[in-house]
């Protein structure tokens, strides 16, 4: 794992309140599947205006001269509650219309104007936005300001290894930060980043790519400014339509494939809302993270936090982290910390979360696990499945049973050894080592448990990994239909026998039960996600449970 910021020791608060989030983000960074999405909140400490201030600046610009117009709009659009009902996007649209009409009248045009004239007006409008955006930026001190930002530079190592960084701001702060951090080798051949404002661009670089969905206005206007920016009602509507028609497929795929942290965003962007909702519906087990910024001295009661958290999680699969500026910096430091230092600094915190999915054949274990590929998942079988495992056990020849049991034990041994190598992360395992006890006669469980312990521990050289058991429950009639989709046609008696065995083996085991009856795979995945991310982690000593069967008196 990368060793950025390895010697720093962040405050332990974040691991105390959100350990699963931290270890998940660390794992995704290690896999180069972690992305960042920045909003305007990240630029406030650098002197950039927020959206409302930028709109006011543009209105007051001498070339726009719309201060009086803005006052008239404010008066005419006051609601019964005394609040302005026009959105900032609507106000911006009005300002541009006012500016465009002024330019057309000044040039003496009437009726329709040519493409070149229209484009010149748009270019002049972008230059005004650019001027007001960078109005308070001191270029001589800019590098120093970026380096002293409360948390932005802490994410530099993540950005440099990320497949894509999404920036909803117009400015080039992230690009400047990357350019200033180039190595001596990079100074000879690259700016340190690749930037684009096109949604479906092909990229030259595998990382350090910065995408501006709403447009890009670098400090030097002529250095690659966007043709247009998304800053008004019509532009936002067009963007939303384009998202619905697939124009933003690359960004959508980025959200589907990677885990993202949203920083400085308030979820007011309708296109982002649409993409996040689409991701949540299509990938119900895939979780992203959003930082809810806590200003210095701000007090948030637990009820308010819980309401915000539940709303974001339910609508967008967003796990909300309530952090102040030092907390955001600590988050980046935790993600970048090397494994040994992370273990040393968090020796008393849970850093590894293991979840076993169990249930009858056809209950949906493999389908459910497939919805959590953003976590560390383990398939049902490591090697090619034996054909005998797809038929009821009464149809298996007695001579083949011993070979099947050895093969199954080997599969659990391989998964357990792989799981043992990890010191942290969230792991989902299709089937639990107790599962083999649910097959075959009950009187064989004692010998089978002993054999499993011997195989999985390699003669006590390994421990059987503990884990939280998630039991997928269903009834016989629905299992009959589900199994038919996988070309399995077990009779009801065979299914009932297996379900009874599951109850006998797992009946006394502490577990979370998810009813899959009448629920879609997406609904089941959503429920499992709630257990993983919202419920307490209650691991079961699987080795100890096997030992109970191995040491049980012979009947």
JSON list of N, CA and C in Angstrom, two decimals, residues 39-54 57 129-139 142 145-146 149 152 167 169-176 217-219:
[
{"chain": "A", "resi": 39, "resn": "UNK", "atom": "N", "xyz": [-16.91, 20.21, -4.75]},
{"chain": "A", "resi": 39, "resn": "UNK", "atom": "CA", "xyz": [-17.86, 21.28, -5.01]},
{"chain": "A", "resi": 39, "resn": "UNK", "atom": "C", "xyz": [-17.31, 22.60, -4.53]},
{"chain": "A", "resi": 40, "resn": "UNK", "atom": "N", "xyz": [-18.13, 23.64, -4.55]},
{"chain": "A", "resi": 40, "resn": "UNK", "atom": "CA", "xyz": [-17.66, 25.00, -4.26]},
{"chain": "A", "resi": 40, "resn": "UNK", "atom": "C", "xyz": [-17.17, 25.17, -2.83]},
{"chain": "A", "resi": 41, "resn": "UNK", "atom": "N", "xyz": [-17.64, 24.32, -1.91]},
{"chain": "A", "resi": 41, "resn": "UNK", "atom": "CA", "xyz": [-17.22, 24.46, -0.53]},
{"chain": "A", "resi": 41, "resn": "UNK", "atom": "C", "xyz": [-15.72, 24.29, -0.34]},
{"chain": "A", "resi": 42, "resn": "UNK", "atom": "N", "xyz": [-15.08, 23.55, -1.27]},
{"chain": "A", "resi": 42, "resn": "UNK", "atom": "CA", "xyz": [-13.64, 23.32, -1.15]},
{"chain": "A", "resi": 42, "resn": "UNK", "atom": "C", "xyz": [-12.83, 24.55, -1.52]},
{"chain": "A", "resi": 43, "resn": "UNK", "atom": "N", "xyz": [-13.45, 25.55, -2.19]},
{"chain": "A", "resi": 43, "resn": "UNK", "atom": "CA", "xyz": [-12.70, 26.71, -2.64]},
{"chain": "A", "resi": 43, "resn": "UNK", "atom": "C", "xyz": [-12.86, 27.95, -1.79]},
{"chain": "A", "resi": 44, "resn": "UNK", "atom": "N", "xyz": [-13.71, 27.90, -0.76]},
{"chain": "A", "resi": 44, "resn": "UNK", "atom": "CA", "xyz": [-13.97, 29.10, 0.03]},
{"chain": "A", "resi": 44, "resn": "UNK", "atom": "C", "xyz": [-12.72, 29.61, 0.74]},
{"chain": "A", "resi": 45, "resn": "UNK", "atom": "N", "xyz": [-11.87, 28.71, 1.21]},
{"chain": "A", "resi": 45, "resn": "UNK", "atom": "CA", "xyz": [-10.67, 29.12, 1.94]},
{"chain": "A", "resi": 45, "resn": "UNK", "atom": "C", "xyz": [-9.59, 29.68, 1.02]},
{"chain": "A", "resi": 46, "resn": "UNK", "atom": "N", "xyz": [-9.82, 29.64, -0.28]},
{"chain": "A", "resi": 46, "resn": "UNK", "atom": "CA", "xyz": [-8.83, 30.14, -1.24]},
{"chain": "A", "resi": 46, "resn": "UNK", "atom": "C", "xyz": [-9.22, 31.49, -1.83]},
{"chain": "A", "resi": 47, "resn": "UNK", "atom": "N", "xyz": [-10.34, 32.04, -1.36]},
{"chain": "A", "resi": 47, "resn": "UNK", "atom": "CA", "xyz": [-10.76, 33.36, -1.83]},
{"chain": "A", "resi": 47, "resn": "UNK", "atom": "C", "xyz": [-11.75, 33.35, -2.97]},
{"chain": "A", "resi": 48, "resn": "UNK", "atom": "N", "xyz": [-12.21, 32.16, -3.39]},
{"chain": "A", "resi": 48, "resn": "UNK", "atom": "CA", "xyz": [-13.19, 32.10, -4.46]},
{"chain": "A", "resi": 48, "resn": "UNK", "atom": "C", "xyz": [-14.59, 32.34, -3.89]},
{"chain": "A", "resi": 49, "resn": "UNK", "atom": "N", "xyz": [-15.45, 33.02, -4.64]},
{"chain": "A", "resi": 49, "resn": "UNK", "atom": "CA", "xyz": [-16.81, 33.29, -4.15]},
{"chain": "A", "resi": 49, "resn": "UNK", "atom": "C", "xyz": [-17.69, 32.05, -4.25]},
{"chain": "A", "resi": 50, "resn": "UNK", "atom": "N", "xyz": [-18.69, 31.96, -3.38]},
{"chain": "A", "resi": 50, "resn": "UNK", "atom": "CA", "xyz": [-19.68, 30.91, -3.60]},
{"chain": "A", "resi": 50, "resn": "UNK", "atom": "C", "xyz": [-20.60, 31.37, -4.72]},
{"chain": "A", "resi": 51, "resn": "UNK", "atom": "N", "xyz": [-21.58, 30.54, -5.05]},
{"chain": "A", "resi": 51, "resn": "UNK", "atom": "CA", "xyz": [-22.38, 30.80, -6.24]},
{"chain": "A", "resi": 51, "resn": "UNK", "atom": "C", "xyz": [-23.17, 32.11, -6.10]},
{"chain": "A", "resi": 52, "resn": "UNK", "atom": "N", "xyz": [-23.80, 32.33, -4.96]},
{"chain": "A", "resi": 52, "resn": "UNK", "atom": "CA", "xyz": [-24.62, 33.53, -4.79]},
{"chain": "A", "resi": 52, "resn": "UNK", "atom": "C", "xyz": [-23.77, 34.80, -4.89]},
{"chain": "A", "resi": 53, "resn": "UNK", "atom": "N", "xyz": [-22.58, 34.76, -4.30]},
{"chain": "A", "resi": 53, "resn": "UNK", "atom": "CA", "xyz": [-21.70, 35.93, -4.37]},
{"chain": "A", "resi": 53, "resn": "UNK", "atom": "C", "xyz": [-21.22, 36.16, -5.79]},
{"chain": "A", "resi": 54, "resn": "UNK", "atom": "N", "xyz": [-20.95, 35.07, -6.50]},
{"chain": "A", "resi": 54, "resn": "UNK", "atom": "CA", "xyz": [-20.50, 35.20, -7.90]},
{"chain": "A", "resi": 54, "resn": "UNK", "atom": "C", "xyz": [-21.59, 35.82, -8.77]},
{"chain": "A", "resi": 57, "resn": "UNK", "atom": "N", "xyz": [-21.65, 39.51, -8.07]},
{"chain": "A", "resi": 57, "resn": "UNK", "atom": "CA", "xyz": [-20.50, 40.17, -8.70]},
{"chain": "A", "resi": 57, "resn": "UNK", "atom": "C", "xyz": [-20.73, 40.37, -10.19]},
{"chain": "A", "resi": 129, "resn": "UNK", "atom": "N", "xyz": [-17.45, 36.15, -16.31]},
{"chain": "A", "resi": 129, "resn": "UNK", "atom": "CA", "xyz": [-17.51, 35.16, -15.22]},
{"chain": "A", "resi": 129, "resn": "UNK", "atom": "C", "xyz": [-16.11, 34.89, -14.71]},
{"chain": "A", "resi": 130, "resn": "UNK", "atom": "N", "xyz": [-15.17, 34.73, -15.64]},
{"chain": "A", "resi": 130, "resn": "UNK", "atom": "CA", "xyz": [-13.78, 34.46, -15.27]},
{"chain": "A", "resi": 130, "resn": "UNK", "atom": "C", "xyz": [-13.21, 35.60, -14.44]},
{"chain": "A", "resi": 131, "resn": "UNK", "atom": "N", "xyz": [-13.45, 36.84, -14.86]},
{"chain": "A", "resi": 131, "resn": "UNK", "atom": "CA", "xyz": [-12.91, 38.01, -14.15]},
{"chain": "A", "resi": 131, "resn": "UNK", "atom": "C", "xyz": [-13.46, 38.07, -12.73]},
{"chain": "A", "resi": 132, "resn": "UNK", "atom": "N", "xyz": [-14.75, 37.83, -12.56]},
{"chain": "A", "resi": 132, "resn": "UNK", "atom": "CA", "xyz": [-15.35, 37.91, -11.24]},
{"chain": "A", "resi": 132, "resn": "UNK", "atom": "C", "xyz": [-15.01, 36.70, -10.38]},
{"chain": "A", "resi": 133, "resn": "UNK", "atom": "N", "xyz": [-14.78, 35.56, -11.01]},
{"chain": "A", "resi": 133, "resn": "UNK", "atom": "CA", "xyz": [-14.39, 34.36, -10.29]},
{"chain": "A", "resi": 133, "resn": "UNK", "atom": "C", "xyz": [-13.02, 34.53, -9.64]},
{"chain": "A", "resi": 134, "resn": "UNK", "atom": "N", "xyz": [-12.08, 35.11, -10.38]},
{"chain": "A", "resi": 134, "resn": "UNK", "atom": "CA", "xyz": [-10.71, 35.27, -9.90]},
{"chain": "A", "resi": 134, "resn": "UNK", "atom": "C", "xyz": [-10.43, 36.67, -9.34]},
{"chain": "A", "resi": 135, "resn": "UNK", "atom": "N", "xyz": [-11.48, 37.44, -9.10]},
{"chain": "A", "resi": 135, "resn": "UNK", "atom": "CA", "xyz": [-11.34, 38.84, -8.70]},
{"chain": "A", "resi": 135, "resn": "UNK", "atom": "C", "xyz": [-10.46, 39.01, -7.46]},
{"chain": "A", "resi": 136, "resn": "UNK", "atom": "N", "xyz": [-10.62, 38.18, -6.46]},
{"chain": "A", "resi": 136, "resn": "UNK", "atom": "CA", "xyz": [-9.89, 38.33, -5.20]},
{"chain": "A", "resi": 136, "resn": "UNK", "atom": "C", "xyz": [-8.68, 37.42, -5.09]},
{"chain": "A", "resi": 137, "resn": "UNK", "atom": "N", "xyz": [-8.30, 36.81, -6.19]},
{"chain": "A", "resi": 137, "resn": "UNK", "atom": "CA", "xyz": [-7.18, 35.86, -6.16]},
{"chain": "A", "resi": 137, "resn": "UNK", "atom": "C", "xyz": [-5.87, 36.61, -6.42]},
{"chain": "A", "resi": 138, "resn": "UNK", "atom": "N", "xyz": [-4.97, 36.50, -5.48]},
{"chain": "A", "resi": 138, "resn": "UNK", "atom": "CA", "xyz": [-3.63, 37.09, -5.61]},
{"chain": "A", "resi": 138, "resn": "UNK", "atom": "C", "xyz": [-2.72, 36.03, -6.22]},
{"chain": "A", "resi": 139, "resn": "UNK", "atom": "N", "xyz": [-2.38, 36.20, -7.50]},
{"chain": "A", "resi": 139, "resn": "UNK", "atom": "CA", "xyz": [-1.62, 35.18, -8.20]},
{"chain": "A", "resi": 139, "resn": "UNK", "atom": "C", "xyz": [-0.22, 34.98, -7.61]},
{"chain": "A", "resi": 142, "resn": "UNK", "atom": "N", "xyz": [-0.75, 32.61, -4.68]},
{"chain": "A", "resi": 142, "resn": "UNK", "atom": "CA", "xyz": [-1.70, 31.53, -4.89]},
{"chain": "A", "resi": 142, "resn": "UNK", "atom": "C", "xyz": [-1.14, 30.17, -4.48]},
{"chain": "A", "resi": 145, "resn": "UNK", "atom": "N", "xyz": [-1.20, 29.88, -0.81]},
{"chain": "A", "resi": 145, "resn": "UNK", "atom": "CA", "xyz": [-2.57, 29.71, -0.31]},
{"chain": "A", "resi": 145, "resn": "UNK", "atom": "C", "xyz": [-3.06, 28.28, -0.50]},
{"chain": "A", "resi": 146, "resn": "UNK", "atom": "N", "xyz": [-2.75, 27.71, -1.66]},
{"chain": "A", "resi": 146, "resn": "UNK", "atom": "CA", "xyz": [-3.16, 26.32, -1.91]},
{"chain": "A", "resi": 146, "resn": "UNK", "atom": "C", "xyz": [-2.48, 25.38, -0.93]},
{"chain": "A", "resi": 149, "resn": "UNK", "atom": "N", "xyz": [-4.09, 25.39, 2.46]},
{"chain": "A", "resi": 149, "resn": "UNK", "atom": "CA", "xyz": [-5.52, 25.07, 2.55]},
{"chain": "A", "resi": 149, "resn": "UNK", "atom": "C", "xyz": [-5.74, 24.05, 3.68]},
{"chain": "A", "resi": 152, "resn": "UNK", "atom": "N", "xyz": [-7.17, 20.48, 1.46]},
{"chain": "A", "resi": 152, "resn": "UNK", "atom": "CA", "xyz": [-7.11, 20.10, 0.05]},
{"chain": "A", "resi": 152, "resn": "UNK", "atom": "C", "xyz": [-5.83, 19.35, -0.31]},
{"chain": "A", "resi": 167, "resn": "UNK", "atom": "N", "xyz": [-14.64, 17.67, -10.60]},
{"chain": "A", "resi": 167, "resn": "UNK", "atom": "CA", "xyz": [-14.63, 18.99, -9.97]},
{"chain": "A", "resi": 167, "resn": "UNK", "atom": "C", "xyz": [-15.77, 19.82, -10.55]},
{"chain": "A", "resi": 169, "resn": "UNK", "atom": "N", "xyz": [-16.43, 22.79, -9.75]},
{"chain": "A", "resi": 169, "resn": "UNK", "atom": "CA", "xyz": [-16.03, 24.19, -9.78]},
{"chain": "A", "resi": 169, "resn": "UNK", "atom": "C", "xyz": [-15.42, 24.54, -11.13]},
{"chain": "A", "resi": 170, "resn": "UNK", "atom": "N", "xyz": [-15.45, 25.84, -11.46]},
{"chain": "A", "resi": 170, "resn": "UNK", "atom": "CA", "xyz": [-14.86, 26.30, -12.72]},
{"chain": "A", "resi": 170, "resn": "UNK", "atom": "C", "xyz": [-13.35, 26.47, -12.62]},
{"chain": "A", "resi": 171, "resn": "UNK", "atom": "N", "xyz": [-12.84, 26.76, -11.43]},
{"chain": "A", "resi": 171, "resn": "UNK", "atom": "CA", "xyz": [-11.44, 27.19, -11.28]},
{"chain": "A", "resi": 171, "resn": "UNK", "atom": "C", "xyz": [-10.46, 26.03, -11.41]},
{"chain": "A", "resi": 172, "resn": "UNK", "atom": "N", "xyz": [-9.16, 26.38, -11.48]},
{"chain": "A", "resi": 172, "resn": "UNK", "atom": "CA", "xyz": [-8.12, 25.39, -11.73]},
{"chain": "A", "resi": 172, "resn": "UNK", "atom": "C", "xyz": [-7.27, 25.11, -10.49]},
{"chain": "A", "resi": 173, "resn": "UNK", "atom": "N", "xyz": [-7.85, 25.22, -9.30]},
{"chain": "A", "resi": 173, "resn": "UNK", "atom": "CA", "xyz": [-7.08, 25.00, -8.07]},
{"chain": "A", "resi": 173, "resn": "UNK", "atom": "C", "xyz": [-6.49, 23.60, -8.00]},
{"chain": "A", "resi": 174, "resn": "UNK", "atom": "N", "xyz": [-7.28, 22.58, -8.30]},
{"chain": "A", "resi": 174, "resn": "UNK", "atom": "CA", "xyz": [-6.79, 21.21, -8.25]},
{"chain": "A", "resi": 174, "resn": "UNK", "atom": "C", "xyz": [-5.64, 21.02, -9.23]},
{"chain": "A", "resi": 175, "resn": "UNK", "atom": "N", "xyz": [-5.80, 21.59, -10.43]},
{"chain": "A", "resi": 175, "resn": "UNK", "atom": "CA", "xyz": [-4.74, 21.46, -11.44]},
{"chain": "A", "resi": 175, "resn": "UNK", "atom": "C", "xyz": [-3.45, 22.15, -10.99]},
{"chain": "A", "resi": 176, "resn": "UNK", "atom": "N", "xyz": [-3.60, 23.33, -10.39]},
{"chain": "A", "resi": 176, "resn": "UNK", "atom": "CA", "xyz": [-2.43, 24.05, -9.89]},
{"chain": "A", "resi": 176, "resn": "UNK", "atom": "C", "xyz": [-1.74, 23.24, -8.80]},
{"chain": "A", "resi": 217, "resn": "UNK", "atom": "N", "xyz": [-12.65, 27.09, -16.28]},
{"chain": "A", "resi": 217, "resn": "UNK", "atom": "CA", "xyz": [-12.12, 28.43, -16.52]},
{"chain": "A", "resi": 217, "resn": "UNK", "atom": "C", "xyz": [-10.79, 28.56, -15.77]},
{"chain": "A", "resi": 218, "resn": "UNK", "atom": "N", "xyz": [-9.67, 28.21, -16.42]},
{"chain": "A", "resi": 218, "resn": "UNK", "atom": "CA", "xyz": [-8.38, 28.30, -15.74]},
{"chain": "A", "resi": 218, "resn": "UNK", "atom": "C", "xyz": [-7.98, 29.74, -15.47]},
{"chain": "A", "resi": 219, "resn": "UNK", "atom": "N", "xyz": [-6.97, 29.91, -14.60]},
{"chain": "A", "resi": 219, "resn": "UNK", "atom": "CA", "xyz": [-6.53, 31.26, -14.23]},
{"chain": "A", "resi": 219, "resn": "UNK", "atom": "C", "xyz": [-6.14, 32.08, -15.46]}
]
